[in-house]
PDB file of C-alpha atoms in Angstrom:
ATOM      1  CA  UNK A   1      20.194 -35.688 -12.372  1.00 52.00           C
ATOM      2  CA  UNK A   2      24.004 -35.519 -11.208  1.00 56.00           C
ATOM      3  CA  UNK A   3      24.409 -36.536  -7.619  1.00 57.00           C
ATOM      4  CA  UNK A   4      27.196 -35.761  -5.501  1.00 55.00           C
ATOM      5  CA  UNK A   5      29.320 -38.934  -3.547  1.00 58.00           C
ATOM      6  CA  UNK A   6      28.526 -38.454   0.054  1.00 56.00           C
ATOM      7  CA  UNK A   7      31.630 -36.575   1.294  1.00 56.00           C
ATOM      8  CA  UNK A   8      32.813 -38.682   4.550  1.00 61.00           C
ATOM      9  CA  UNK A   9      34.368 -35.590   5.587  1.00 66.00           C
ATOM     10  CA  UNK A  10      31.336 -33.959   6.506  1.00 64.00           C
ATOM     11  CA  UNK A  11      28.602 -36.597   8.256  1.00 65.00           C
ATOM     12  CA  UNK A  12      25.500 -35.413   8.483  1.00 64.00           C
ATOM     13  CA  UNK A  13      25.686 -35.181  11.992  1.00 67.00           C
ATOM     14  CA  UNK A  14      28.280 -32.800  11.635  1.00 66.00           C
ATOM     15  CA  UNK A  15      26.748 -30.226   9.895  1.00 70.00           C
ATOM     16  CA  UNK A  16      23.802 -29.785  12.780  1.00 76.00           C
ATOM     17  CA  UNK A  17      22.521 -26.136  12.570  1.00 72.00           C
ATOM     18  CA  UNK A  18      24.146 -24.278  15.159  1.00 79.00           C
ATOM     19  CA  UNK A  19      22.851 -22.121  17.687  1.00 81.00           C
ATOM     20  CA  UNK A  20      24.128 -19.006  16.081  1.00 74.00           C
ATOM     21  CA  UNK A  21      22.458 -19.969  12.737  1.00 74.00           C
ATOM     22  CA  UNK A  22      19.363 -21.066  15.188  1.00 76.00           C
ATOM     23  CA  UNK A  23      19.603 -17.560  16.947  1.00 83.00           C
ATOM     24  CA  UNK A  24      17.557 -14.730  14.896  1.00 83.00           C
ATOM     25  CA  UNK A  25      20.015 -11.752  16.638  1.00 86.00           C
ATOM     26  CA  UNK A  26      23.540 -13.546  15.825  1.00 84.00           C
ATOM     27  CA  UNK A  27      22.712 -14.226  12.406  1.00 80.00           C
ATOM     28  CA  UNK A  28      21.224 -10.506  11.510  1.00 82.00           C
ATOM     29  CA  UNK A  29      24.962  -9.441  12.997  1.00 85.00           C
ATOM     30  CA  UNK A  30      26.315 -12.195  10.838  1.00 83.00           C
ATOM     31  CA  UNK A  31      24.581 -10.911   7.609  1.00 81.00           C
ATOM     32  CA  UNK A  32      25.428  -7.740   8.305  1.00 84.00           C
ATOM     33  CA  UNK A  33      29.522  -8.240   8.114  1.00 85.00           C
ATOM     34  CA  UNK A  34      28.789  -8.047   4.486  1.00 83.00           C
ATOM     35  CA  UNK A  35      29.123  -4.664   2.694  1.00 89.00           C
ATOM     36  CA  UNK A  36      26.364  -3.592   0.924  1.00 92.00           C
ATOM     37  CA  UNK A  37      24.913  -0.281  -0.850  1.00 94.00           C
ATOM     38  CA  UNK A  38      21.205   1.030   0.519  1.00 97.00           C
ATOM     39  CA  UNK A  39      18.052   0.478  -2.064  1.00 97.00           C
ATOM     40  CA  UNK A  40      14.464   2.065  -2.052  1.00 98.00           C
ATOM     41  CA  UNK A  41      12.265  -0.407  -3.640  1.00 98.00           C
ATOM     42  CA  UNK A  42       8.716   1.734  -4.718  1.00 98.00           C
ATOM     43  CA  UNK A  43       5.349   1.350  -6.206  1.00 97.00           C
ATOM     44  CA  UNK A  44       2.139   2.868  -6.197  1.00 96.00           C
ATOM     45  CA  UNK A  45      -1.130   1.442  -4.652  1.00 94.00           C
ATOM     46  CA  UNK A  46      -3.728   3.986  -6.319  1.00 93.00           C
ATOM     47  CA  UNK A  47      -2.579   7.489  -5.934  1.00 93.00           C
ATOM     48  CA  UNK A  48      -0.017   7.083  -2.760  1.00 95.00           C
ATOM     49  CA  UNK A  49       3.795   6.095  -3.457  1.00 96.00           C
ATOM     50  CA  UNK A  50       4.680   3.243  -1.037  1.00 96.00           C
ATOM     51  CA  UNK A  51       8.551   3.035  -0.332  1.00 97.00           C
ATOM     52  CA  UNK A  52      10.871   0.167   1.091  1.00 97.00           C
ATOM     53  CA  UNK A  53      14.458   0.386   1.988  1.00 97.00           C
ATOM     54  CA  UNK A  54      16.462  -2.458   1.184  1.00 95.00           C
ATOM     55  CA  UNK A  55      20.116  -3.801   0.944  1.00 88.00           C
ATOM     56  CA  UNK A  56      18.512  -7.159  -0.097  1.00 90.00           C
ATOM     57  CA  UNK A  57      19.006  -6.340  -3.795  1.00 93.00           C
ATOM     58  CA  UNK A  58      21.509  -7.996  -6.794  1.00 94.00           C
ATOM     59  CA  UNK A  59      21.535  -7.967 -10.496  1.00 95.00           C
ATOM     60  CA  UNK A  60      20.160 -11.488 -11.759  1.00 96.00           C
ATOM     61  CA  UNK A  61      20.928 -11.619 -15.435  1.00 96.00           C
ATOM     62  CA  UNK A  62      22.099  -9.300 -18.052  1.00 95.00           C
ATOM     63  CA  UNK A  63      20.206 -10.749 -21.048  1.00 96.00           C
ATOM     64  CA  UNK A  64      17.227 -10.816 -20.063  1.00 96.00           C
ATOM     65  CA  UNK A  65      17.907  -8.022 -18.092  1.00 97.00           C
ATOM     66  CA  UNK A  66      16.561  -8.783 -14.308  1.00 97.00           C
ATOM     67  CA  UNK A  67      16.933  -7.448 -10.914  1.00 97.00           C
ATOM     68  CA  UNK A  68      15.736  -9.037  -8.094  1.00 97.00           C
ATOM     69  CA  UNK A  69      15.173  -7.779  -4.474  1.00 97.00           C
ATOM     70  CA  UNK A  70      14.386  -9.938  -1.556  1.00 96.00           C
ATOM     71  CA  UNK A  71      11.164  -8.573   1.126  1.00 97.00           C
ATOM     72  CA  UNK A  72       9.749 -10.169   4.185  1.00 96.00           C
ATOM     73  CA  UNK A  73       6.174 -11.546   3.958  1.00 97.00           C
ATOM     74  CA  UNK A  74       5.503  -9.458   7.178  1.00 97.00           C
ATOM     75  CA  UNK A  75       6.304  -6.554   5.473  1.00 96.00           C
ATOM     76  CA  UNK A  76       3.559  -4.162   4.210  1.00 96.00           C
ATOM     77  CA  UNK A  77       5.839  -3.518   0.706  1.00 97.00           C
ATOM     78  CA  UNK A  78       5.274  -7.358   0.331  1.00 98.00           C
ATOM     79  CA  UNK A  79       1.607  -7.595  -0.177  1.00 97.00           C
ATOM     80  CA  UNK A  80       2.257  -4.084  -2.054  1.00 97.00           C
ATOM     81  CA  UNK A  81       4.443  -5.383  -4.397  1.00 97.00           C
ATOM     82  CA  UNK A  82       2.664  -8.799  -4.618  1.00 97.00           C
ATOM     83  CA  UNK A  83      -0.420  -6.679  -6.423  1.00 96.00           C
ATOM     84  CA  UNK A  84       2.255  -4.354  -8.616  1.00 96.00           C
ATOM     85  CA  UNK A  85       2.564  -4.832 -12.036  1.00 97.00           C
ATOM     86  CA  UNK A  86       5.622  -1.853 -11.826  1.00 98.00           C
ATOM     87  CA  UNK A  87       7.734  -1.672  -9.215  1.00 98.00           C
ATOM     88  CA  UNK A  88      10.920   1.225  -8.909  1.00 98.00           C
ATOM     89  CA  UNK A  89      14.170   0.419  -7.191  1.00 98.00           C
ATOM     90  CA  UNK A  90      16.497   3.729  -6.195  1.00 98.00           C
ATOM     91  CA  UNK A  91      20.301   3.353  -5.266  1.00 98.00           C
ATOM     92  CA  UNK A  92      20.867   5.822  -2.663  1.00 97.00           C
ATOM     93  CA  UNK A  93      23.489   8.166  -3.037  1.00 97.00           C
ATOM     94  CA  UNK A  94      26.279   8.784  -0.008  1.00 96.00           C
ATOM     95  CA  UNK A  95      23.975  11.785   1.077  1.00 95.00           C
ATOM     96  CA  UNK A  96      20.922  10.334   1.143  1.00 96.00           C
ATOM     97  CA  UNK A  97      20.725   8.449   4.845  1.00 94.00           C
ATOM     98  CA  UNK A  98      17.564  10.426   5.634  1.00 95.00           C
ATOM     99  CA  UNK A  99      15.895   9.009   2.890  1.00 97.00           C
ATOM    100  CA  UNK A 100      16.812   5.248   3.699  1.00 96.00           C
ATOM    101  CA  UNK A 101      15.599   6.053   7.727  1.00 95.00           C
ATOM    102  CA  UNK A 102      12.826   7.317   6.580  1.00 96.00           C
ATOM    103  CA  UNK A 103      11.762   4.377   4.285  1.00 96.00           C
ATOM    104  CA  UNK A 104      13.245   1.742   6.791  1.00 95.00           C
ATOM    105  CA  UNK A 105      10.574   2.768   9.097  1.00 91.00           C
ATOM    106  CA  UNK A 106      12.288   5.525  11.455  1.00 88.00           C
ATOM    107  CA  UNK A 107      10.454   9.021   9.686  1.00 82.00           C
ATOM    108  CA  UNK A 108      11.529  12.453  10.428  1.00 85.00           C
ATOM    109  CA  UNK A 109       8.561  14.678  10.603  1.00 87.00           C
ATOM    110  CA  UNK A 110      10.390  17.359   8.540  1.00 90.00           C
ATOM    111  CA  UNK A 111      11.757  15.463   5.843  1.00 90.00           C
ATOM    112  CA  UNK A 112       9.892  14.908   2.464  1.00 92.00           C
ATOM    113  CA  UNK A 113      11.016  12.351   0.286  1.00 94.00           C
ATOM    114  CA  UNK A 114      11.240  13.565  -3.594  1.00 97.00           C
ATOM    115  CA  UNK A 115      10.543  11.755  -6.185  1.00 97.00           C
ATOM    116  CA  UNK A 116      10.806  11.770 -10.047  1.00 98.00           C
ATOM    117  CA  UNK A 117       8.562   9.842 -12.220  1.00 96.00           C
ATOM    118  CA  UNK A 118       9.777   7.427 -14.607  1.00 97.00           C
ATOM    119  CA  UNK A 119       7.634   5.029 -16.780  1.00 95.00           C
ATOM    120  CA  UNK A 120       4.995   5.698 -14.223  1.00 94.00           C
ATOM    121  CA  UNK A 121       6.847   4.347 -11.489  1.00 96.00           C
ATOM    122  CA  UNK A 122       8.052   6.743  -8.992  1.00 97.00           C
ATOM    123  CA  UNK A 123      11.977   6.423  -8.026  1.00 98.00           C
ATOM    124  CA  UNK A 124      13.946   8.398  -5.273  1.00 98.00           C
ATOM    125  CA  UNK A 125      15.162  12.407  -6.929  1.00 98.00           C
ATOM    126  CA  UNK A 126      18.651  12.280  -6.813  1.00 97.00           C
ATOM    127  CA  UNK A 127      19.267   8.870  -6.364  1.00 98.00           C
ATOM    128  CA  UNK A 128      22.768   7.874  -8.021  1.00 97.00           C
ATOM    129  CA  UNK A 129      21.160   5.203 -10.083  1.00 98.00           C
ATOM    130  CA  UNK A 130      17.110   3.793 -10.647  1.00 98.00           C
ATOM    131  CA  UNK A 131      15.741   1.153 -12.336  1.00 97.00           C
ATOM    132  CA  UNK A 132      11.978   0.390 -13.501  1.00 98.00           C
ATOM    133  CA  UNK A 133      11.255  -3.556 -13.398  1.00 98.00           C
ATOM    134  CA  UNK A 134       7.790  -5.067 -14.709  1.00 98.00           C
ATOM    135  CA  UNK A 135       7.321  -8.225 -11.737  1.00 97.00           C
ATOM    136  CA  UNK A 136       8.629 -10.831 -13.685  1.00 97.00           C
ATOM    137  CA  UNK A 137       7.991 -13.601 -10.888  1.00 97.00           C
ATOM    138  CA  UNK A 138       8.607 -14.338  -7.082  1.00 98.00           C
ATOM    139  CA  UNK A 139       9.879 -16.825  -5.524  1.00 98.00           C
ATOM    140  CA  UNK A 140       8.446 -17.804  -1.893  1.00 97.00           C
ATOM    141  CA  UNK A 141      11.808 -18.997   0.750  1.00 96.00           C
ATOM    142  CA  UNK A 142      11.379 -18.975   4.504  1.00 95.00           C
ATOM    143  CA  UNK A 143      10.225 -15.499   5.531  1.00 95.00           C
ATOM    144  CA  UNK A 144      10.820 -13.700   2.298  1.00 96.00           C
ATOM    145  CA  UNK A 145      10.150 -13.873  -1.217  1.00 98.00           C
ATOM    146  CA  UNK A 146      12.185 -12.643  -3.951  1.00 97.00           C
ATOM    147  CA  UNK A 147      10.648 -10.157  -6.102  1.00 98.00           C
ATOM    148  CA  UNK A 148      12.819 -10.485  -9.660  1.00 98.00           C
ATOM    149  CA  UNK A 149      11.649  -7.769 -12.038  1.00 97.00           C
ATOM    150  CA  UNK A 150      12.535  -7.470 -16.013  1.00 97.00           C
ATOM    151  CA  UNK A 151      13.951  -3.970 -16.439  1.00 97.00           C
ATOM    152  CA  UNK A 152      12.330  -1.767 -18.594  1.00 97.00           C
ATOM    153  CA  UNK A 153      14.052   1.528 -18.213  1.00 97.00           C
ATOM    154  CA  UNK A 154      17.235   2.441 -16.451  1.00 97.00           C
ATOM    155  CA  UNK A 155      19.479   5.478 -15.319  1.00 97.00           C
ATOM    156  CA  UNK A 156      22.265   6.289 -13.812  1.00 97.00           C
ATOM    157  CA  UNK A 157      25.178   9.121 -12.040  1.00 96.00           C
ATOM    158  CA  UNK A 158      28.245   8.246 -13.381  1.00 94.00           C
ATOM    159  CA  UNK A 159      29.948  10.734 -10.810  1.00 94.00           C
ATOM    160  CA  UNK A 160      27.882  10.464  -7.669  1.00 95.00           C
ATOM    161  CA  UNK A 161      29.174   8.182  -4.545  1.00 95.00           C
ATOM    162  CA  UNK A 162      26.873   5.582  -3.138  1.00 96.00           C
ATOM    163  CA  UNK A 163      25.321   5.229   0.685  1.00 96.00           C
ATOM    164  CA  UNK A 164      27.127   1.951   2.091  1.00 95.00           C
ATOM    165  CA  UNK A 165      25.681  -0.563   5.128  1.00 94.00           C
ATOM    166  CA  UNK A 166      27.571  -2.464   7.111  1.00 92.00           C
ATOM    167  CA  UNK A 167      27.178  -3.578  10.558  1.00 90.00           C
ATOM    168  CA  UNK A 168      23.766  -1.701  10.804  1.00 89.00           C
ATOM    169  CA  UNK A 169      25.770   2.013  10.411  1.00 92.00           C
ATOM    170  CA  UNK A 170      25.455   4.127   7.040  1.00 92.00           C
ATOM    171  CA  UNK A 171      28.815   4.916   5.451  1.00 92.00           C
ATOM    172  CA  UNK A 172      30.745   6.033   2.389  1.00 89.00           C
ATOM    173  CA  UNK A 173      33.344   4.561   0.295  1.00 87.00           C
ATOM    174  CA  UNK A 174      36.967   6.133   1.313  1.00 79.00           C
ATOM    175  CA  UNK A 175      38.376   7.262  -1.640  1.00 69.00           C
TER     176      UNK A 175
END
């Protein structure tokens, strides 16, 4: 194993957590300075689709293919996904804010979310691009575990614009 000198520059005294890493609030607004497009993670648990939205999300490899998205153990899509063989994940498309509220917990009694089917695995209609991911493994870390899923079918809208977060508001990209 390759171990790093200890760097006098940085004792370990002075790399104490702080109390804005130590305070839950400050470091949501902290992770939230970063830019990131809006994800419906889905499954099925008998004959009801179960949906999840999520900017925790990130491509892990290429070859093998992998995705990976990242779900607190608190979370009902956790134990969900934990029994999933299949699981869908939907990149939302600049329109599609209702659909992220309504999977992030804040419904609207009028709006139905569509889906399309795809492998078995239900994705989000109209989303600019889906994936279908076999649960490949997860990884347990602090409150969350990371889901990473082999792809096994994908899709995409060349032409559509994604749904952007950032600073816990919906946006576009200017263009």
């Amino acid at each position: 194993m390759l171990m790093s000198p200890v760097n006098e520059a940085y004792p370990p005294e002075a790399l104490a957590v702080s109390e804005r890493v130590a305070d839950p609030k400050a470091l949501r607004s902290t992770f939230g300075r970063f830019v990131s497009g809006v994800t419906v993670i889905t499954c099925r648990s008998g004959n009801t689709t179960h949906g999840m939205t999520a900017n925790s999300f990130i491509s892990v490899s290429l070859d093998p293919a992998r995705a990976l998205v990242s779900v607190r153990k608190a979370a009902r899509m956790h134990a969900l996904l934990s029994g999933a063989d299949v699981f869908g994940l939907s990149v939302l498309s600049a329109d599609q804010s209702a659909v992220s509220a309504h999977f992030a917990g804040a419904p609207d009694a009028d709006f139905e979310p569509q889906f399309n089917e795809r492998c078995g695995v239900p994705v989000i209609a109209s989303s600019i691009a889906w994936m279908v991911c076999r649960r490949d493994s997860v990884v347990a870390i602090g409150d969350h575990s990371l889901f990473i899923g082999e792809l096994i079918d994908c899709d995409h809208d060349p032409f559509a614009d994604p749904l952007v977060y950032f600073g816990g508001r919906y946006g576009k990209l200017a263009g």
